[in-house]
C-alpha cells in the first residue's frame, strides 16, 4: 500500500510513461554525495530530458494555512531540516512536494549510509514528540526470494507483492483470499508465503531466516539477509536498534527499490497490557534504489542511492488534531516584549523604546494607536503569550525609570531607563 504522500527520494515518480508529482505538495530535498556526477544526476531528475515522452503536470490541491497552522508546520520543517543539516546534507529545492527527502548518492561500503538514514528517521520522530514509533525494515531481495522458493511464478511477483503490502490494513485470511481467488495463486503456494510474511522481530529473526532450509537456497535472499544482519549491527552502535523491526510483511510495492526498504509507523498504546501496540499510520518511508537515477541520465550512468522521505503533511495533520483534542494554545508570533502606556500622548516615547529594543535584536511590538487604553494592551499580551511588557507613563518619565511587567505572573518592577535592554535580555535568557 504505497502512498503517494510518502514516496521516498524522488522528485518525480514514473507511472504509465508520465512524470507525476504527488498532488498539492512542497518538498525540499537534501542530498549527500561525494560525487559531482551524482549531484548532477540528482539535479537532472528535476528537469525533463529533451525528446522525452514524459509529461510534467502541475500539482493540484493546495490550501491556505492559518497563523496557528503555520506555527505547527514551521516547527515540523525546522526539526526536519535541522536534522538533515546535522547529517551533512546539501539542499535541492523542488517546490512541488509536501515531502522532506534525504538521499545519499554514491558508491559506499554496504549498509553504512542505509543505517544513517534509519538513524535520521529516529532522530526526527523523537524530536517531534509524536509518541511511540516503530521502523519496519525488509529487503526487496528477501521478498523476491520468498516468492521464488514458495513457488510464485515470476510473472505474478508484482501482483502478489501488492497483496502482501496490505497486511498492515487487513488480516492474513483476507490477503490469502485475494491471492488465491482474485490473483489465481495456488492455495498451497499462498500458505507457504503466509509462513514467512507473518513473521517480525529483530536480529534473531534474521539469524533464523539464514537457517531456513528453503530460503537459504536462494542467492538473492541470502544477499538481502546478509545486508540486514550488517544493518542491525550498525543500528545497535547508533543506539536505535530497539526502534527497528525486521518485518517480512513490508513490501512497499514500488518497482524501483532494489534492496533495503523501510517504513516508520506511529504506535497507539493499547488499552490492555497484554495487547500489542496498534499501528496508527505511516509517517516516513524509504529504501535503496540503485537503478533509478540512471533512468534519468542520457548516458545511463548508474549511481547507487539510498534515502528517506518524511511525510510532513501526515505529521502536520496528526499534530494539529492532537492540539485540538488537548486544547493546546499556539503562539502565532515570536514577540518577546510589548511596549505599552497607560496614558495619552506617549506615542513618541513608545516609539523611542521600541526602536531601542529592535536595535538590540529584541522582538518587540506595540499597538498602532496614538492613545490606546492600558487594559486592551495587557489583554493582548496575555492572549498572544507575549512574556514581557514595558510600560511608560508620566510618573516613569519623571523618575527616569521604566516598569517591566511579567505577563504570566503579573508582577511589575521599576528599572532604570538606561538598563532596559540589559534587563530584558537577562530575563529572556532565564526563561
Short mmCIF file of C-alpha atoms in Angstrom, two decimals:
data_model
loop_
_atom_site.label_atom_id
_atom_site.label_comp_id
_atom_site.label_asym_id
_atom_site.label_seq_id
_atom_site.Cartn_x
_atom_site.Cartn_y
_atom_site.Cartn_z
CA UNK A 1 0.00 0.00 0.00
CA UNK A 2 2.50 2.60 -1.09
CA UNK A 3 1.13 6.08 -0.52
CA UNK A 4 1.94 8.92 -2.85
CA UNK A 5 2.40 11.31 0.04
CA UNK A 6 5.22 9.16 1.41
CA UNK A 7 7.13 8.21 -1.71
CA UNK A 8 10.82 8.23 -0.94
CA UNK A 9 13.62 10.05 -2.60
CA UNK A 10 12.22 11.07 -5.96
CA UNK A 11 11.44 14.44 -7.41
CA UNK A 12 9.29 12.55 -9.90
CA UNK A 13 7.64 9.14 -9.96
CA UNK A 14 7.41 7.17 -13.17
CA UNK A 15 3.94 5.86 -13.90
CA UNK A 16 2.45 4.91 -17.26
CA UNK A 17 5.02 6.89 -19.21
CA UNK A 18 4.41 10.14 -17.35
CA UNK A 19 6.25 12.08 -14.68
CA UNK A 20 3.79 12.66 -11.88
CA UNK A 21 4.06 14.74 -8.76
CA UNK A 22 2.31 13.95 -5.53
CA UNK A 23 -0.77 16.22 -5.51
CA UNK A 24 -0.59 19.53 -3.68
CA UNK A 25 2.93 19.16 -2.46
CA UNK A 26 6.03 21.17 -1.40
CA UNK A 27 9.38 19.49 -0.86
CA UNK A 28 12.93 20.47 -0.03
CA UNK A 29 15.24 17.65 -0.95
CA UNK A 30 18.54 17.13 0.81
CA UNK A 31 21.27 15.11 -0.84
CA UNK A 32 24.60 13.89 0.47
CA UNK A 33 27.14 12.68 -2.01
CA UNK A 34 30.87 12.71 -2.54
CA UNK A 35 30.48 12.92 -6.28
CA UNK A 36 29.83 15.89 -8.56
CA UNK A 37 28.40 13.43 -11.08
CA UNK A 38 25.93 12.11 -8.52
CA UNK A 39 24.77 15.62 -7.65
CA UNK A 40 24.37 16.49 -11.30
CA UNK A 41 22.34 13.35 -11.89
CA UNK A 42 20.09 14.17 -8.93
CA UNK A 43 19.54 17.63 -10.37
CA UNK A 44 18.80 16.08 -13.77
CA UNK A 45 15.80 14.34 -12.22
CA UNK A 46 14.24 17.72 -11.74
CA UNK A 47 14.37 18.60 -15.46
CA UNK A 48 12.60 16.82 -18.31
CA UNK A 49 15.13 15.50 -20.84
CA UNK A 50 14.90 16.55 -24.47
CA UNK A 51 12.91 14.29 -26.78
CA UNK A 52 11.30 12.52 -23.82
CA UNK A 53 7.74 11.26 -23.68
CA UNK A 54 7.33 12.47 -20.12
CA UNK A 55 4.61 14.99 -19.34
CA UNK A 56 5.10 17.31 -16.40
CA UNK A 57 1.81 18.02 -14.63
CA UNK A 58 1.34 20.89 -12.22
CA UNK A 59 0.35 19.92 -8.69
CA UNK A 60 -3.29 20.00 -7.68
CA UNK A 61 -4.84 20.72 -4.31
CA UNK A 62 -3.33 23.45 -2.18
CA UNK A 63 -4.76 25.11 0.89
CA UNK A 64 -4.24 28.27 2.86
CA UNK A 65 -2.89 27.90 6.38
CA UNK A 66 -3.89 29.97 9.41
CA UNK A 67 -1.19 31.58 11.60
CA UNK A 68 -1.64 28.76 14.15
CA UNK A 69 -1.22 26.12 11.43
CA UNK A 70 1.86 27.89 10.10
CA UNK A 71 3.49 27.71 13.54
CA UNK A 72 2.94 23.94 13.67
CA UNK A 73 4.17 23.47 10.12
CA UNK A 74 7.29 25.55 10.64
CA UNK A 75 8.11 23.61 13.81
CA UNK A 76 7.98 20.33 11.86
CA UNK A 77 10.06 21.69 8.99
CA UNK A 78 12.65 23.21 11.34
CA UNK A 79 13.12 19.88 13.13
CA UNK A 80 13.47 18.00 9.83
CA UNK A 81 15.80 20.49 8.14
CA UNK A 82 17.98 20.87 11.25
CA UNK A 83 18.41 17.10 11.40
CA UNK A 84 19.29 16.91 7.70
CA UNK A 85 21.90 19.65 8.13
CA UNK A 86 23.30 17.87 11.19
CA UNK A 87 23.95 14.90 8.92
CA UNK A 88 25.81 16.96 6.32
CA UNK A 89 23.09 17.41 3.70
CA UNK A 90 23.18 19.83 0.80
CA UNK A 91 19.88 21.33 -0.29
CA UNK A 92 17.98 20.87 -3.54
CA UNK A 93 14.73 22.83 -3.72
CA UNK A 94 11.93 21.21 -5.72
CA UNK A 95 8.88 23.32 -4.93
CA UNK A 96 6.20 20.84 -5.91
CA UNK A 97 6.11 18.46 -2.97
CA UNK A 98 4.84 18.00 0.56
CA UNK A 99 7.84 15.87 1.47
CA UNK A 100 11.22 16.28 3.04
CA UNK A 101 13.72 14.00 1.37
CA UNK A 102 17.21 12.95 2.40
CA UNK A 103 19.22 10.94 -0.10
CA UNK A 104 22.78 9.60 -0.06
CA UNK A 105 24.22 9.09 -3.53
CA UNK A 106 27.43 7.32 -4.43
CA UNK A 107 29.35 4.05 -4.11
CA UNK A 108 29.95 3.27 -0.44
CA UNK A 109 30.56 0.22 1.72
CA UNK A 110 27.37 -1.77 2.43
CA UNK A 111 24.76 -0.57 4.92
CA UNK A 112 26.66 2.42 6.34
CA UNK A 113 24.51 5.07 4.58
CA UNK A 114 21.41 2.88 4.99
CA UNK A 115 21.92 2.78 8.76
CA UNK A 116 22.36 6.56 8.84
CA UNK A 117 19.01 7.03 7.08
CA UNK A 118 17.29 4.99 9.79
CA UNK A 119 19.12 6.94 12.48
CA UNK A 120 17.86 10.18 10.90
CA UNK A 121 14.29 8.87 10.97
CA UNK A 122 14.62 8.07 14.67
CA UNK A 123 16.07 11.50 15.49
CA UNK A 124 13.30 13.38 13.69
CA UNK A 125 10.42 11.33 15.07
CA UNK A 126 11.83 11.50 18.61
CA UNK A 127 12.30 15.27 18.44
CA UNK A 128 8.76 15.83 17.15
CA UNK A 129 7.32 14.03 20.23
CA UNK A 130 4.67 12.20 18.24
CA UNK A 131 4.56 9.28 20.67
CA UNK A 132 5.93 5.77 20.34
CA UNK A 133 7.00 4.69 16.87
CA UNK A 134 8.49 1.71 15.08
CA UNK A 135 10.50 1.45 11.87
CA UNK A 136 9.73 -1.66 9.86
CA UNK A 137 12.58 -2.96 7.72
CA UNK A 138 12.71 -5.54 4.96
CA UNK A 139 14.66 -6.11 1.74
CA UNK A 140 13.20 -6.48 -1.73
CA UNK A 141 15.69 -9.28 -2.43
CA UNK A 142 14.40 -11.23 0.57
CA UNK A 143 10.82 -10.70 -0.54
CA UNK A 144 11.57 -11.84 -4.09
CA UNK A 145 13.48 -14.81 -2.67
CA UNK A 146 10.45 -15.79 -0.57
CA UNK A 147 8.19 -15.66 -3.61
CA UNK A 148 10.64 -17.76 -5.61
CA UNK A 149 11.11 -20.53 -3.04
CA UNK A 150 7.37 -20.65 -2.32
CA UNK A 151 6.62 -21.29 -5.99
CA UNK A 152 5.18 -17.96 -7.14
CA UNK A 153 5.54 -17.58 -10.93
CA UNK A 154 7.84 -14.65 -11.68
CA UNK A 155 5.07 -13.02 -13.73
CA UNK A 156 2.98 -12.77 -10.54
CA UNK A 157 5.69 -11.31 -8.27
CA UNK A 158 4.37 -7.74 -8.58
CA UNK A 159 0.73 -8.71 -8.05
CA UNK A 160 1.49 -10.87 -5.00
CA UNK A 161 3.78 -8.17 -3.61
CA UNK A 162 0.91 -5.67 -3.70
CA UNK A 163 -1.27 -8.14 -1.78
CA UNK A 164 1.37 -8.70 0.91
CA UNK A 165 1.68 -4.92 1.28
CA UNK A 166 -1.90 -4.82 2.61
CA UNK A 167 -1.11 -6.86 5.72
CA UNK A 168 -0.95 -3.80 7.94
CA UNK A 169 -4.54 -2.98 6.94
CA UNK A 170 -6.29 -6.35 6.58
CA UNK A 171 -5.86 -9.83 8.04
CA UNK A 172 -3.76 -12.63 6.56
CA UNK A 173 -7.01 -14.50 5.84
CA UNK A 174 -8.19 -11.65 3.60
CA UNK A 175 -4.78 -11.29 1.94
CA UNK A 176 -4.68 -15.03 1.23
CA UNK A 177 -8.19 -14.86 -0.24
CA UNK A 178 -7.08 -12.06 -2.58
CA UNK A 179 -4.01 -14.01 -3.69
CA UNK A 180 -5.92 -17.21 -4.39
CA UNK A 181 -9.33 -16.05 -5.60
CA UNK A 182 -8.51 -12.76 -7.30
CA UNK A 183 -4.93 -13.34 -8.47
CA UNK A 184 -5.02 -17.06 -9.23
CA UNK A 185 -2.27 -18.21 -6.89
CA UNK A 186 -2.28 -21.87 -5.88
CA UNK A 187 -3.58 -22.23 -2.27
CA UNK A 188 -0.54 -24.22 -1.13
CA UNK A 189 1.77 -21.50 -2.50
CA UNK A 190 -0.18 -18.83 -0.62
CA UNK A 191 0.09 -20.88 2.58
CA UNK A 192 3.87 -21.14 2.20
CA UNK A 193 4.08 -17.36 1.73
CA UNK A 194 1.98 -16.91 4.88
CA UNK A 195 4.54 -18.85 6.92
CA UNK A 196 7.05 -16.10 6.14
CA UNK A 197 5.23 -12.81 5.81
CA UNK A 198 3.56 -13.03 9.21
CA UNK A 199 6.98 -13.01 10.93
CA UNK A 200 8.57 -9.97 12.51
CA UNK A 201 11.38 -9.44 15.01
CA UNK A 202 14.94 -8.24 15.34
CA UNK A 203 18.38 -9.62 14.58
CA UNK A 204 17.32 -13.03 15.93
CA UNK A 205 14.77 -13.32 13.12
CA UNK A 206 17.47 -12.51 10.58
CA UNK A 207 19.59 -15.35 12.01
CA UNK A 208 16.55 -17.65 11.95
CA UNK A 209 15.94 -16.89 8.25
CA UNK A 210 19.58 -17.77 7.50
CA UNK A 211 18.83 -21.28 8.81
CA UNK A 212 15.59 -21.67 6.87
CA UNK A 213 16.00 -24.73 4.60
CA UNK A 214 14.18 -23.15 1.65
CA UNK A 215 15.28 -19.54 1.91
CA UNK A 216 18.94 -20.44 2.49
CA UNK A 217 19.00 -21.94 -1.03
CA UNK A 218 18.12 -18.62 -2.69
CA UNK A 219 21.07 -16.39 -3.60
CA UNK A 220 19.01 -13.16 -3.65
CA UNK A 221 17.51 -13.80 -0.24
CA UNK A 222 20.91 -14.63 1.28
CA UNK A 223 22.35 -11.36 -0.03
CA UNK A 224 19.47 -9.43 1.50
CA UNK A 225 19.76 -11.25 4.83
CA UNK A 226 23.50 -10.60 4.92
CA UNK A 227 22.93 -6.88 4.46
CA UNK A 228 20.20 -6.81 7.10
CA UNK A 229 22.48 -8.52 9.61
CA UNK A 230 25.11 -5.87 8.98
CA UNK A 231 22.47 -3.14 9.16
CA UNK A 232 21.32 -4.28 12.62
CA UNK A 233 24.94 -4.27 13.82
CA UNK A 234 25.27 -0.61 12.83
CA UNK A 235 21.86 0.28 14.26
CA UNK A 236 22.95 -1.23 17.58
CA UNK A 237 26.04 1.00 17.56
CA UNK A 238 23.81 4.01 16.78
CA UNK A 239 21.59 3.06 19.72
CA UNK A 240 18.36 2.76 17.71
CA UNK A 241 18.09 -1.00 17.06
CA UNK A 242 15.20 -1.33 19.53
CA UNK A 243 13.16 1.04 17.34
CA UNK A 244 13.61 -1.13 14.25
CA UNK A 245 11.76 -4.35 13.41
CA UNK A 246 12.59 -6.84 10.64
CA UNK A 247 9.10 -7.23 9.21
CA UNK A 248 8.64 -9.70 6.35
CA UNK A 249 5.23 -8.25 5.50
CA UNK A 250 6.73 -4.89 4.49
CA UNK A 251 6.59 -4.85 0.71
CA UNK A 252 6.36 -1.20 -0.44
CA UNK A 253 5.31 -2.29 -3.92
CA UNK A 254 7.39 0.20 -5.87
CA UNK A 255 9.46 -1.33 -8.62
CA UNK A 256 12.47 0.96 -8.29
CA UNK A 257 13.53 -0.32 -4.85
CA UNK A 258 16.46 -2.70 -5.18
CA UNK A 259 17.44 -3.56 -1.61
CA UNK A 260 16.60 -2.45 1.91
CA UNK A 261 13.16 -0.87 2.35
CA UNK A 262 11.74 0.73 5.49
CA UNK A 263 8.68 2.50 6.80
CA UNK A 264 8.13 4.33 10.09
CA UNK A 265 4.75 3.99 11.78
CA UNK A 266 3.29 5.62 14.87
CA UNK A 267 2.04 3.25 17.53
CA UNK A 268 -1.02 3.67 19.69
CA UNK A 269 -0.78 2.49 23.28
CA UNK A 270 -3.12 -0.48 23.79
CA UNK A 271 -5.96 -0.40 26.30
CA UNK A 272 -4.94 -3.72 27.83
CA UNK A 273 -1.37 -4.56 28.82
CA UNK A 274 -1.36 -7.93 27.04
CA UNK A 275 -2.23 -6.37 23.68
CA UNK A 276 0.37 -5.28 21.12
CA UNK A 277 0.65 -1.57 20.22
CA UNK A 278 -1.56 -0.58 17.29
CA UNK A 279 -0.20 0.92 14.07
CA UNK A 280 -1.88 4.30 13.56
CA UNK A 281 -0.20 5.32 10.34
CA UNK A 282 2.94 5.65 8.29
CA UNK A 283 4.84 8.94 8.70
CA UNK A 284 8.13 8.25 6.90
CA UNK A 285 9.50 5.75 4.42
CA UNK A 286 12.37 4.99 2.11
CA UNK A 287 14.88 2.47 0.90
CA UNK A 288 17.65 1.67 -1.55
CA UNK A 289 17.13 2.44 -5.23
CA UNK A 290 20.37 1.76 -7.06
CA UNK A 291 18.89 1.73 -10.56
CA UNK A 292 16.61 4.75 -10.63
CA UNK A 293 18.99 7.66 -11.24
CA UNK A 294 20.41 6.01 -14.36
CA UNK A 295 16.92 6.07 -15.91
CA UNK A 296 17.11 9.88 -15.99
CA UNK A 297 20.65 10.19 -17.29
CA UNK A 298 21.04 10.23 -21.11
CA UNK A 299 24.34 8.33 -20.81
CA UNK A 300 22.91 5.74 -18.45
CA UNK A 301 25.35 6.39 -15.59
CA UNK A 302 24.37 4.29 -12.58
CA UNK A 303 24.57 5.92 -9.17
CA UNK A 304 23.78 3.80 -6.09
CA UNK A 305 21.35 5.67 -3.85
CA UNK A 306 19.54 5.26 -0.58
CA UNK A 307 17.23 7.72 1.09
CA UNK A 308 14.14 8.56 3.04
CA UNK A 309 11.12 10.84 2.93
CA UNK A 310 9.38 12.42 5.89
CA UNK A 311 5.61 12.73 5.42
CA UNK A 312 5.27 16.34 6.51
CA UNK A 313 1.56 16.59 5.69
CA UNK A 314 0.72 13.41 7.60
CA UNK A 315 2.69 14.60 10.64
CA UNK A 316 1.12 18.06 10.37
CA UNK A 317 -2.38 16.56 10.41
CA UNK A 318 -1.56 14.38 13.43
CA UNK A 319 -0.08 17.25 15.44
CA UNK A 320 -2.95 19.57 14.51
CA UNK A 321 -5.53 17.01 15.62
CA UNK A 322 -3.75 16.35 18.91
CA UNK A 323 -3.64 20.07 19.74
CA UNK A 324 -7.38 20.33 19.10
CA UNK A 325 -8.02 17.28 21.26
CA UNK A 326 -5.98 18.55 24.21
CA UNK A 327 -6.85 22.24 23.74
CA UNK A 328 -3.23 23.37 23.41
CA UNK A 329 -2.67 27.06 22.69
CA UNK A 330 -0.25 28.01 19.94
CA UNK A 331 1.74 31.22 19.84
CA UNK A 332 1.47 32.73 16.37
CA UNK A 333 4.22 35.32 16.88
CA UNK A 334 7.66 35.28 18.46
CA UNK A 335 7.22 38.70 20.08
CA UNK A 336 9.20 38.90 23.32
CA UNK A 337 8.28 42.38 24.58
CA UNK A 338 5.25 44.65 24.19
CA UNK A 339 5.68 48.39 24.70
CA UNK A 340 2.62 49.89 26.43
CA UNK A 341 1.42 53.05 28.11
CA UNK A 342 -1.48 53.85 30.47
CA UNK A 343 -1.74 57.47 29.35
CA UNK A 344 -2.39 59.69 26.34
CA UNK A 345 0.21 61.45 24.21
CA UNK A 346 3.00 58.93 24.81
CA UNK A 347 3.31 57.57 21.26
CA UNK A 348 6.75 59.12 20.65
CA UNK A 349 8.10 57.74 23.93
CA UNK A 350 6.82 54.28 22.99
CA UNK A 351 8.43 54.60 19.55
CA UNK A 352 11.78 55.52 21.14
CA UNK A 353 11.59 52.48 23.43
CA UNK A 354 10.62 50.04 20.73
CA UNK A 355 13.34 51.30 18.40
CA UNK A 356 15.87 50.72 21.16
CA UNK A 357 14.61 47.17 21.64
CA UNK A 358 14.60 46.43 17.90
CA UNK A 359 18.15 47.79 17.53
CA UNK A 360 19.23 45.37 20.27
CA UNK A 361 17.75 42.45 18.32
CA UNK A 362 14.78 42.01 20.66
CA UNK A 363 11.45 41.04 19.11
CA UNK A 364 9.00 43.73 20.14
CA UNK A 365 5.71 45.30 19.12
CA UNK A 366 3.25 47.98 20.14
CA UNK A 367 -0.35 48.94 19.46
CA UNK A 368 -0.80 51.14 16.39
CA UNK A 369 -2.84 53.79 18.19
CA UNK A 370 -1.93 57.21 19.46
CA UNK A 371 -3.80 56.82 22.73
CA UNK A 372 -4.58 53.17 23.50
CA UNK A 373 -6.11 52.13 26.82
CA UNK A 374 -3.88 50.03 29.05
CA UNK A 375 -6.25 47.10 29.68
CA UNK A 376 -6.63 46.11 25.99
CA UNK A 377 -2.84 46.24 25.65
CA UNK A 378 -2.33 43.90 28.60
CA UNK A 379 -5.11 41.57 27.43
CA UNK A 380 -3.50 41.39 24.01
CA UNK A 381 -0.21 40.29 25.60
CA UNK A 382 -1.95 37.55 27.58
CA UNK A 383 -3.86 36.32 24.53
CA UNK A 384 -0.73 36.25 22.37
CA UNK A 385 1.56 34.77 25.03
CA UNK A 386 3.97 37.71 25.00
CA UNK A 387 6.09 37.27 28.15
CA UNK A 388 7.13 40.86 28.96
CA UNK A 389 5.53 44.30 28.87
CA UNK A 390 7.44 47.58 29.07
CA UNK A 391 5.23 50.33 30.50
CA UNK A 392 5.97 54.03 30.36
CA UNK A 393 3.83 56.90 31.68
CA UNK A 394 4.16 60.34 33.23
CA UNK A 395 5.47 59.09 36.58
CA UNK A 396 8.02 56.77 34.95
CA UNK A 397 9.21 59.53 32.59
CA UNK A 398 9.61 61.93 35.52
CA UNK A 399 11.62 59.44 37.60
CA UNK A 400 13.74 58.15 34.69
CA UNK A 401 12.50 54.60 35.09
CA UNK A 402 10.51 52.01 33.16
CA UNK A 403 8.05 49.48 34.54
CA UNK A 404 8.75 45.93 33.45
CA UNK A 405 5.77 43.60 33.81
CA UNK A 406 5.86 39.80 33.70
CA UNK A 407 2.74 38.75 31.82
CA UNK A 408 2.40 35.24 33.36
CA UNK A 409 2.82 36.41 37.00
CA UNK A 410 1.53 39.99 36.50
CA UNK A 411 4.36 41.22 38.72
CA UNK A 412 5.85 44.65 37.97
CA UNK A 413 9.24 46.14 38.84
CA UNK A 414 10.70 49.57 38.17
CA UNK A 415 14.09 49.63 36.46
CA UNK A 416 16.31 52.49 35.36
CA UNK A 417 15.60 53.66 31.82
CA UNK A 418 19.19 53.07 30.72
CA UNK A 419 19.11 49.47 31.98
CA UNK A 420 16.07 48.48 29.91
CA UNK A 421 17.80 46.42 27.21
CA UNK A 422 20.14 44.64 29.62
CA UNK A 423 17.30 43.72 32.00
CA UNK A 424 15.07 42.46 29.18
CA UNK A 425 17.89 40.35 27.74
CA UNK A 426 18.64 38.94 31.17
CA UNK A 427 15.02 37.92 31.73
CA UNK A 428 14.66 36.40 28.27
CA UNK A 429 17.81 34.33 28.74
CA UNK A 430 16.46 32.99 32.02
CA UNK A 431 13.06 31.98 30.61
#
